[in-house]
Structures are given as C-alpha cells and as structure tokens.
Amino acid sequence: MARIPPPQPPHHLVEGRLGAWWELFYRYGPPRWSFYVRHAWAGERLVIAVPYLWLLLFFLIPFIIVFKMSFSEVRLAMPPYAPLWEWVSEKAVDVRLNFGNYLYLLTDDLYFSAYLYSLKVAAISTVFCLLIAYPMAYAMARSSPATRNLYLMLIILPFWTSFLLRVYAWIGLLQNNGVINSVLLALGIIDEPITMMQTDFAVFIGIVYSYLPFMILPLYSNLEKHDFTLLEAAADLGAGPVKSFLRITLPLSRPGIIAGSLLVFIPAVGEYVIPSLLGSTDQLMIGRVLADEFFANRDWPVASAVAIAMLLLLMVPIMIFQHFQSRELAGAK
Amino acid sequence: MIRSRHWFSKTGLWLGLFFLYAPIISMVVFSFNNSRLVTVWDAANSPTLKWYGELFRNEQILGAALLSIRIAAMTATGAVILGTLAGLVLVRFGPFRGRALLSGMTTAPLVMPEVITGLSLLLLFVALEQLIGWPATRDVTTITIAHITFSMAYVTIVVQSRLAGFDNSLEEAALDLGARPAKVFFRITLPLIVPAILSGWLLAFTLSWDDVVVSQFVAGPGSTTLPMVIFSKVRLGVSPDVNALATILVLIVATGVVASSIWMRRQERRREREIQMAVAANK
Amino acid sequence: MAERRNDTKKEPWRDPSASAYVELQNVTKRFGDFVAVNNVSLKIYQHEIFCLLGGSGCGKTTLLRMLAGFETPTSGRILIDGRDMAEIPPYERPTNMMFQSYALFPHMSVAKNVSFGLEQEKLPKGEIAERVGEILDIVKMREFAQRKPHQLSGGQRQRVALARALAKRPKLLLLDEPLGALDKKLREQTQFELINIQERLGVTFVVVTHDQEEAMTLASRIGVMNRGEIVQVGTPSEIYEFPTTRFVADFIGSVNMFEGQLIEDLPDRVRISSPELGGVVYVDHGISAAPGANVWAAIRPEKITLSRAAPADTAENCATGVVKEIAYMGDLSIYLVKIGSGKIVRVTMPNIERLADHERILWDENVYLSWHSSSPVVLAQ
C-alpha cells in the first residue's frame, strides 16, 4: 500500500493571522476528518497497530513477565510463585526482589555445566552443519537453473515433513539393534553393536540433520548470486582453484555463512526435543533443564531465571542475526 | 581446474541428500514390517499393512491429528493476516516512530529457542487469567495464539522480500490514476503478493503442525496435539504405528510439493515462451 | 531539431497578462537535514512542454512528485489551475504521471492497464472500451491490447505507460525520464512522437530528464536545476546561447571558460584581460558587473576557428597553441589545443569538405585560435 503524505494547512489559513497555530494544529492536532476520512484510508494507523499490538502483547510483554518472575519466590500453590509486590496495608507496598534464583543458578553446578554443554553441542553441530552444507550449496548454485530447482525442492521437502518424526527416524537407525548396527554386523565390520543412542554423537547427528536446510538455504541464496566470472578473472591472474576459492568465493559468501550459522546455533542452544529423544540423561542441555524445572519441579521462578540467563547468553548472536537480517532485506530492495 | 572442485562439491551434494533421505526411507520401509521390534525385518510375514490398520483404529492419534489440523489451519490464517500487515508496514510505510522495535519483534522469533517462547507465553496466559479472568482454561485458543506468534515472523519475511521486489511506483501509479488507498491495496498490492501469502500460509501451517515444545507449555489437559502424542509415545521407545503415520505424512507432503513444483515449472516455462515470442515479434 | 517558430502566441511566458497553469511559490522540501528542493518559484503555462533538467540528486524528481502529490512541500505552495494543492491527494489531482520505471501493473493486460484510470471514474463500460481503443490507436498499440507487460519490449512498454497516463485526458502530464530506458535510435524517434501527441491533445507536459539533448529537443522551456534550486529558466536556445551562470554554461554542452578581469566596461562592449588565455577578450555586448571584477568568458567549442595562418587581428580574441589531441567523429572533429598558459582549449570543426589527411591540421602543429566578438558570454558567477 502506498503511503499518502499527510495534509498541509490550506494557504488561506497559513496566511491568516493564526497561521502558525494552524500549522501546529495540522501537525500535532487530531486527524483531519476532511483528509483522513474522506481521502486517505483511515486504516493506515490501524494497519500499523494490529501487528504491533499483537507482538507487543504476545512477544514483548511475556518476556517482561519472565523477567519479573525470575525475581519471585517459589510457593506451593497455583500458580506456584509469590507475587513480587503486595499491598501490605492501604499505603505501603511490600516489594520483595528475590535474587535467590540467580544465586541458585550460580551455586548449583548442574546449571553451569548444562550451559557449557549446550554451547559445546550447538557449536560443534554448527560447524558440522557448515561443513556438510557448504559443498551442497555450492554444487546447487553451480548447476543449471532447471536442476537447481530440483535440488532446492529435494532440500526443502524433508523440512515439510514432521520434524519430530525425522528425529524419531534416527532412533531406528542408531539403536543397538538398529539399521546401522545390523548392517555393520552383517558385513562383518564389527563384532558387537556400537552404542550410539544416548550419546553426544546421537545428539550431534540429530541437530545437524534437523537444521541442515537452515544452513543450506542462506548459503545457497548467497552463492547463487556470485558472479562466476570473478573466478575466471582470478584464474586469469594466476590463482589456482584452491587459492581462488579461499581468496574469493569464501570471503564473498561470509554473509551466508554467518546467517546460516546463527540460524543453526541459536535455536540449537535451547534445543529440547532432540536431546530428550537421542541424548543421554547424565548430561542435560539447558533447554531440557528449563523444561524439567518447569514441568517436573514446578519451580517457575527458577525456570524463568534459567530462561533469562539463556537469553543473555544468546543476546549477542541474536543481535548479530538481526543486523544481518535487516541488511539482507535492505539489500533486496 | 574449476571442474575438479565442481566434482568434489557434487559428490558432497549427493552424500548430503543421502544423509537427508536415508532415515526417511528406512522409516517408510519399516512401516511395512510385521515385527513389533521396529528394526528387525521379519522377512516371513512382511510386507504387511498391519500397522496402518492399527493406526486407523487408534482414536487418540486420529483425534489428535484432527485437532492439530484445526489448530494449524487457524494458525496459518491468523499468521498470514498479521504477518502480511507487518510486512506491508515494514516495506511500504517508510520511517515511523517505533519501526525499529517492530522489525526487531518480527525477526527475533525466527531464532528464539522454543522453550523460552513457550515459557514466556504460558506465564503471560497465567498472568492474564489472574488479571482479567481470560483465558480461563488453556486449550485450542491459547495454542493457536502461541503458534500465530512464532509463525507470523516467517510470513512477514516472505511477504517482505516479495514486496521489496516490487517498485513502490506501482502503487503510486494506481493512486495517480485515481484509485483510493484501500482500492490500491486490493487491486494492486494484494494480487502481487498472493504467491508470498500462499507460501507463507503453508509455512505457518507446517510450523504449527510440527510444533511440540511450545504446545507442551501452553496446552491444557484436554488439548493434546498430534506432535505431543507422538513425542510421549516415542519417548518410551519406538513404536511401529508411528512409522506408518510418518509414511502417510511423507506421502502427502511429497505429492503436494512435487505437484506444486511441476505446476510452477509449467507456469515459468509458459512465461519464458511468451517473453521469447514477444522479443521475436519485435525483431 | 523540432525548434518552435518564434510566435508570441506560443510563448505565453513573454506575456505578462497570461495566467500560469501551474504555479510554484517558494516551494521547499526537506528530508531531515537534507534540502531536496530549495525555495523554487516557477510558472508553467498551458500547452507547454516544460523540462526540468539536472544531474542526479538535484531535486527534479522530488519537484515532480510534489506536483503529483506523492510528497508535500515543507513550505511554500503549489497551485494547479489556480487551485491550492495542499490538501488534494494524488488521486484527486488533475494530473497524471508517467513513471521512470513505467510502473505497468504486471498482473493486468495492456488494455486493463490503460482502462484502470477510467474505471476509477466509474464511466460506463462502452465508453471505457471506446476510449481505451482510441488512446491505444494514438500510441499504435491496439494490436497488443491483450498482452501482459512482460510480453512487451521496452519501447512498447513505454507507449503503454504513456497511453495509460493519457487515458484520463489529464490537463497536466508529468513525465519522469520518459525516454531514459530506451536505446539511442528509439529515443530520437520517440521524442518527435511525444511532441506530436502533445500538440494533438493539447496537454501540458512537465518532463524530468538528466539528458540535455532530450531536453533541448522536447522542451518549449527548460528549467535547469542544481542542488535543489532552479538556476535558470529559458527556451533551449536561450539556455545554450545565453547561460547566466558558469554551472549552466558547463552543464549544457561543452564550453571553454577563461577567467579574467574586466578592464573596459561600456554599455555596448566589454574587454576582459585573461592571464589564462594570455590575451584580451573583446565582447561586443555590454554586461552588468563592476569594473575590475573577476569574470569568466565562456566560448563554445564550435564558435572557435582553427587556422594555420594568422587571422587579421591578432591583438584580441585570438590565441596560439599546439594541437595535442584530435578526435575524428565523422561529421565533425574535436581538437584539443594547448595554449601558452598551459590551458587546454576544446575546438570543434565541421568536416565540410572531404580532405586528404595531409590537408588537415594534425598533431603537434602550431595553430591560431580565433572567434567573433559576439561569441563569448561573460559570466560573473
């Protein structure tokens, strides 16, 4: 929808004695009925307001509540927490800010190691994702337009099928009596089944598998735009294929690498389903810890504190992602 | 020289595709297995449709699937409306106060860990209930609201990039020719972004249909979605009727994707031919 | 060139009693700190083709968009047909615009594009069809009526855009770089078609362009813009022959500029001593500047004569130099001559006779440059 510029006061008003006042009235006063209602679509402000209010109410305010909750005390009641402030008498408010939840996070080793473990798992998975996705995206970008679309469809197709079921499929493959072990045993490569379920390896596989399209797509859309003659120019100037890849293709694809890595890394840190299905119960990831605090222990304040700490941890990568995202869209224009 | 690297990446592509499809294929194969031990092939009595029969007798799964479809359809519709509005505002409305916050709030859900989204929305619903008595129970409504919130971001991105590809002057031209803004929207802007709206709808539908984490937080006792059923089922170990369910889903999705891509290919070819004809006619 | 006959009826700006169709009064437009249009006052008369000419970012498109109603002036007022446009949105203005990108609706056929404006007027269907046919005939596009924009070539799209803008029979047509996207041959051809259509329909055109040739061909008058201001308004020949500032002289065509001091300032003649030239410029018309002031003498390359033999009068309007570069363009040749002060002077000579190479003036030859005393234009700023 095109935007109509706001109206200006008619000149007979501006030139009158009260001209300056009219200008102020037009700029800051109530909407001009003559203009907004008769001419412009009165809904322009409504169009802004609807998604805005929705996101404020269901995205921003919930975070403020989580923040508030992280300072509350747990209580055996429903809902299971104490209010942050209470009217003690008619005039006095009793504010109880409780930093105990955060102290608890710092003192109990469980949380700290869960954070570290989550970061480790997310980082390793991101690296593997990148290593697998880059050649794929590169080969897609270099193929003819018709096959390119076919590949694109093949990459996206698993994404449309259920994520949960795709993770589930790996259980069948990785189990002790699963497909991989059976095949290896039958071929005589191993004598007894390898334990793969409930290991870090299973979690890496699950995350890499589920998030691979999120790495391939940004990489592909970046690599696809590359000017192939740049490589010819580099070859012409005497650079070998390895050197021209390292010096030209790789630096130019940096935005794609960063966008893809963040799209994998950030959600992977908070991943809950994959480690619950494939991972071990000895070492928990932070998403699992949060869910357990919430569902099993019913300790909402500590769960909130875990969430806030996770957000702080992810703040920097999220901001980098937003920066790149807005730049990407500005570039599309 | 360049070809050698091409060969390397091509092998990578095929290995990657194998990696993507092997688990799905094994799931499909074992759905026809007679044995309860999912991964041991019972050659004597397979293939069999036993698990499909069992699946269709399982009322819990069928009920949950219907509920999930209902929620996904409502989510997709709501997300498309809100996401399209947000995309329009961000691309076409130029600078206004609070624009940065809006664009931040639309991109953040793309990477927000699901556990945080789920927790924060549940706390909001609890706080609202205490404050105004709504929502009294957590049910389809709360799940739908939660799903709309995280999936509208995807719609916004799709609509935004489609709109950014069109010149502002199309809408200005319509205004200039005497159409009022509302009419400009319905005659010009909307027809142009219909493809983006459709793919946004499908995307939001899938995201909602797929979601288990957020649903677990905001669902009430009577509203168990299909992914929640599957999740609790497979946590206890593999079960063959899930294989059958997965096979059906893969079949539906594959048919849909293949059909739509063939249709799109055809459209594109026709368009290309027309352009060629136009160019040829000019010479 | 489609030069207009010198007819006072056709030059309403010379008639003080004529009323302007479009009037801009002290119009200023700021975007934040950036002043896009700075205090522009302008009158445009009916049946004119008025060209706004300037480089990119000079504010010409902003000015056009303010006329169309897509921007409102920060201050000042715009009158069209005597009516204040302050509160009139684009869709109620008596103007139509042809966009630089053509902005054809990609999902509508040519006929639908053209009829879009008429449908907004709620005309009966029969009349719409009739008028669409009529206007498509004018731009010779009737046989393409059912095509979609992507099935058209660039030139055809341009015609459809023009037809769409003309369909509502606007009194004022705004054209933003109407020929910018066409190749050179097509552009020249289309220029004359535009003029024909304008004369036939009696519409007032305001054209924005950065192409001086286009402006010279199309315009009844040109307004040259620089940094948001209109620096000179005049007919094409006025702008070319009598530029009032160094910017205009330099922007339109090419020019040799010699800085110097006024040493004689009489009502009918002027002498300028220019160290840059290494001599005196004698001009046979008066100017208004203080004696001793710093001025520039601007001489067009085609008004300078190049010769091996010394001209009759070597004291004034004459210089000597060495030929440094020659560019043979076919119809004319461009010479770059280095004169005594080290300044390079540009001279163009029409290739009237077919000369053998040894008869031409060649590289490194010593030559005389001379010009008629009516040729230089004296510029004070």
mmCIF file of N, CA and C in Angstrom, chain A residues 73-129:
data_model
loop_
_atom_site.group_PDB
_atom_site.id
_atom_site.type_symbol
_atom_site.label_atom_id
_atom_site.label_comp_id
_atom_site.label_asym_id
_atom_site.label_seq_id
_atom_site.Cartn_x
_atom_site.Cartn_y
_atom_site.Cartn_z
ATOM 1 N N GLU A 73 9.537 -15.708 44.384
ATOM 2 C CA GLU A 73 9.870 -16.881 45.181
ATOM 3 C C GLU A 73 8.894 -17.997 44.864
ATOM 4 N N VAL A 74 9.377 -19.196 44.933
ATOM 5 C CA VAL A 74 8.512 -20.317 44.620
ATOM 6 C C VAL A 74 7.555 -20.554 45.791
ATOM 7 N N ARG A 75 6.376 -21.039 45.490
ATOM 8 C CA ARG A 75 5.362 -21.269 46.505
ATOM 9 C C ARG A 75 4.593 -22.521 46.160
ATOM 10 N N LEU A 76 4.145 -23.227 47.157
ATOM 11 C CA LEU A 76 3.344 -24.418 46.861
ATOM 12 C C LEU A 76 1.891 -23.997 46.704
ATOM 13 N N ALA A 77 1.561 -23.539 45.540
ATOM 14 C CA ALA A 77 0.189 -23.092 45.315
ATOM 15 C C ALA A 77 -0.026 -23.088 43.817
ATOM 16 N N MET A 78 -1.160 -22.611 43.391
ATOM 17 C CA MET A 78 -1.384 -22.453 41.950
ATOM 18 C C MET A 78 -1.826 -21.025 41.727
ATOM 19 N N PRO A 79 -1.140 -20.222 40.984
ATOM 20 C CA PRO A 79 0.168 -20.501 40.374
ATOM 21 C C PRO A 79 1.291 -20.560 41.412
ATOM 22 N N PRO A 80 2.337 -21.324 41.106
ATOM 23 C CA PRO A 80 3.310 -21.650 42.138
ATOM 24 C C PRO A 80 4.394 -20.601 42.354
ATOM 25 N N TYR A 81 4.007 -19.372 42.590
ATOM 26 C CA TYR A 81 5.035 -18.373 42.884
ATOM 27 C C TYR A 81 4.411 -17.260 43.717
ATOM 28 N N ALA A 82 5.277 -16.533 44.433
ATOM 29 C CA ALA A 82 4.802 -15.422 45.247
ATOM 30 C C ALA A 82 4.831 -14.155 44.416
ATOM 31 N N PRO A 83 3.848 -13.276 44.571
ATOM 32 C CA PRO A 83 3.871 -12.030 43.819
ATOM 33 C C PRO A 83 5.067 -11.171 44.226
ATOM 34 N N LEU A 84 5.472 -10.321 43.283
ATOM 35 C CA LEU A 84 6.661 -9.514 43.519
ATOM 36 C C LEU A 84 6.385 -8.416 44.530
ATOM 37 N N TRP A 85 5.179 -7.894 44.474
ATOM 38 C CA TRP A 85 4.828 -6.900 45.480
ATOM 39 C C TRP A 85 3.419 -7.168 45.970
ATOM 40 N N GLU A 86 3.199 -6.771 47.192
ATOM 41 C CA GLU A 86 1.883 -6.987 47.774
ATOM 42 C C GLU A 86 1.484 -5.728 48.524
ATOM 43 N N TRP A 87 0.208 -5.426 48.514
ATOM 44 C CA TRP A 87 -0.277 -4.315 49.331
ATOM 45 C C TRP A 87 -0.365 -4.826 50.763
ATOM 46 N N VAL A 88 0.595 -4.365 51.579
ATOM 47 C CA VAL A 88 0.578 -4.825 52.964
ATOM 48 C C VAL A 88 -0.531 -4.132 53.724
ATOM 49 N N SER A 89 -0.549 -2.813 53.586
ATOM 50 C CA SER A 89 -1.687 -2.082 54.128
ATOM 51 C C SER A 89 -2.183 -1.202 52.997
ATOM 52 N N GLU A 90 -3.004 -0.204 53.333
ATOM 53 C CA GLU A 90 -3.536 0.605 52.249
ATOM 54 C C GLU A 90 -2.475 1.499 51.625
ATOM 55 N N LYS A 91 -1.451 1.801 52.416
ATOM 56 C CA LYS A 91 -0.483 2.768 51.911
ATOM 57 C C LYS A 91 0.876 2.166 51.581
ATOM 58 N N ALA A 92 1.186 1.028 52.117
ATOM 59 C CA ALA A 92 2.540 0.511 51.941
ATOM 60 C C ALA A 92 2.532 -0.659 50.965
ATOM 61 N N VAL A 93 3.515 -0.653 50.073
ATOM 62 C CA VAL A 93 3.681 -1.784 49.177
ATOM 63 C C VAL A 93 4.907 -2.556 49.626
ATOM 64 N N ASP A 94 4.740 -3.824 49.719
ATOM 65 C CA ASP A 94 5.864 -4.665 50.119
ATOM 66 C C ASP A 94 6.473 -5.253 48.853
ATOM 67 N N VAL A 95 7.659 -4.792 48.504
ATOM 68 C CA VAL A 95 8.324 -5.301 47.311
ATOM 69 C C VAL A 95 9.385 -6.299 47.722
ATOM 70 N N ARG A 96 9.265 -7.489 47.174
ATOM 71 C CA ARG A 96 10.274 -8.494 47.503
ATOM 72 C C ARG A 96 11.023 -8.887 46.250
ATOM 73 N N LEU A 97 12.172 -8.320 46.076
ATOM 74 C CA LEU A 97 13.010 -8.726 44.962
ATOM 75 C C LEU A 97 13.892 -9.855 45.434
ATOM 76 N N ASN A 98 13.812 -10.931 44.746
ATOM 77 C CA ASN A 98 14.494 -12.106 45.222
ATOM 78 C C ASN A 98 15.548 -12.521 44.203
ATOM 79 N N PHE A 99 16.819 -12.302 44.572
ATOM 80 C CA PHE A 99 17.882 -12.694 43.663
ATOM 81 C C PHE A 99 18.286 -14.157 43.871
ATOM 82 N N GLY A 100 17.580 -14.807 44.782
ATOM 83 C CA GLY A 100 17.917 -16.178 45.137
ATOM 84 C C GLY A 100 17.985 -17.124 43.955
ATOM 85 N N ASN A 101 17.040 -16.923 42.969
ATOM 86 C CA ASN A 101 17.017 -17.835 41.843
ATOM 87 C C ASN A 101 18.313 -17.782 41.052
ATOM 88 N N TYR A 102 18.826 -16.540 40.898
ATOM 89 C CA TYR A 102 20.061 -16.392 40.127
ATOM 90 C C TYR A 102 21.247 -16.937 40.914
ATOM 91 N N LEU A 103 21.231 -16.661 42.250
ATOM 92 C CA LEU A 103 22.295 -17.210 43.099
ATOM 93 C C LEU A 103 22.321 -18.727 42.992
ATOM 94 N N TYR A 104 21.118 -19.282 42.991
ATOM 95 C CA TYR A 104 20.949 -20.720 42.902
ATOM 96 C C TYR A 104 21.596 -21.261 41.619
ATOM 97 N N LEU A 105 21.358 -20.510 40.505
ATOM 98 C CA LEU A 105 21.941 -20.917 39.230
ATOM 99 C C LEU A 105 23.451 -20.946 39.306
ATOM 100 N N LEU A 106 24.000 -19.944 40.049
ATOM 101 C CA LEU A 106 25.459 -19.846 40.114
ATOM 102 C C LEU A 106 26.065 -20.913 41.009
ATOM 103 N N THR A 107 25.321 -21.238 42.099
ATOM 104 C CA THR A 107 25.921 -22.155 43.060
ATOM 105 C C THR A 107 25.763 -23.619 42.649
ATOM 106 N N ASP A 108 24.603 -23.946 42.078
ATOM 107 C CA ASP A 108 24.406 -25.348 41.702
ATOM 108 C C ASP A 108 25.136 -25.641 40.392
ATOM 109 N N ASP A 109 26.002 -26.592 40.442
ATOM 110 C CA ASP A 109 26.858 -26.904 39.310
ATOM 111 C C ASP A 109 26.072 -27.384 38.092
ATOM 112 N N LEU A 110 24.905 -27.967 38.343
ATOM 113 C CA LEU A 110 24.072 -28.515 37.279
ATOM 114 C C LEU A 110 23.842 -27.507 36.160
ATOM 115 N N TYR A 111 23.487 -26.260 36.556
ATOM 116 C CA TYR A 111 23.117 -25.260 35.562
ATOM 117 C C TYR A 111 24.312 -24.842 34.744
ATOM 118 N N PHE A 112 25.418 -24.558 35.465
ATOM 119 C CA PHE A 112 26.592 -24.074 34.772
ATOM 120 C C PHE A 112 27.067 -25.094 33.749
ATOM 121 N N SER A 113 27.114 -26.356 34.160
ATOM 122 C CA SER A 113 27.609 -27.364 33.220
ATOM 123 C C SER A 113 26.608 -27.576 32.086
ATOM 124 N N ALA A 114 25.316 -27.401 32.376
ATOM 125 C CA ALA A 114 24.318 -27.535 31.311
ATOM 126 C C ALA A 114 24.505 -26.440 30.264
ATOM 127 N N TYR A 115 24.780 -25.212 30.741
ATOM 128 C CA TYR A 115 25.029 -24.122 29.791
ATOM 129 C C TYR A 115 26.236 -24.421 28.930
ATOM 130 N N LEU A 116 27.318 -24.819 29.586
ATOM 131 C CA LEU A 116 28.558 -25.098 28.855
ATOM 132 C C LEU A 116 28.332 -26.205 27.836
ATOM 133 N N TYR A 117 27.656 -27.253 28.284
ATOM 134 C CA TYR A 117 27.406 -28.390 27.414
ATOM 135 C C TYR A 117 26.554 -27.969 26.210
ATOM 136 N N SER A 118 25.522 -27.142 26.458
ATOM 137 C CA SER A 118 24.660 -26.694 25.362
ATOM 138 C C SER A 118 25.452 -25.897 24.343
ATOM 139 N N LEU A 119 26.307 -25.005 24.852
ATOM 140 C CA LEU A 119 27.116 -24.197 23.931
ATOM 141 C C LEU A 119 28.031 -25.101 23.114
ATOM 142 N N LYS A 120 28.602 -26.097 23.779
ATOM 143 C CA LYS A 120 29.521 -27.001 23.087
ATOM 144 C C LYS A 120 28.781 -27.774 21.990
ATOM 145 N N VAL A 121 27.644 -28.344 22.380
ATOM 146 C CA VAL A 121 26.881 -29.134 21.408
ATOM 147 C C VAL A 121 26.457 -28.266 20.229
ATOM 148 N N ALA A 122 25.948 -27.052 20.542
ATOM 149 C CA ALA A 122 25.474 -26.170 19.470
ATOM 150 C C ALA A 122 26.633 -25.785 18.561
ATOM 151 N N ALA A 123 27.784 -25.472 19.151
ATOM 152 C CA ALA A 123 28.921 -25.026 18.347
ATOM 153 C C ALA A 123 29.413 -26.148 17.442
ATOM 154 N N ILE A 124 29.584 -27.350 18.014
ATOM 155 C CA ILE A 124 30.084 -28.462 17.198
ATOM 156 C C ILE A 124 29.092 -28.793 16.090
ATOM 157 N N SER A 125 27.800 -28.811 16.435
ATOM 158 C CA SER A 125 26.788 -29.121 15.419
ATOM 159 C C SER A 125 26.809 -28.081 14.314
ATOM 160 N N THR A 126 26.984 -26.800 14.694
ATOM 161 C CA THR A 126 27.005 -25.745 13.683
ATOM 162 C C THR A 126 28.167 -25.952 12.723
ATOM 163 N N VAL A 127 29.327 -26.285 13.283
ATOM 164 C CA VAL A 127 30.498 -26.491 12.426
ATOM 165 C C VAL A 127 30.251 -27.652 11.454
ATOM 166 N N PHE A 128 29.702 -28.764 11.980
ATOM 167 C CA PHE A 128 29.446 -29.908 11.091
ATOM 168 C C PHE A 128 28.404 -29.556 10.034
ATOM 169 N N CYS A 129 27.384 -28.834 10.453
ATOM 170 C CA CYS A 129 26.342 -28.388 9.523
ATOM 171 C C CYS A 129 26.975 -27.605 8.386
#
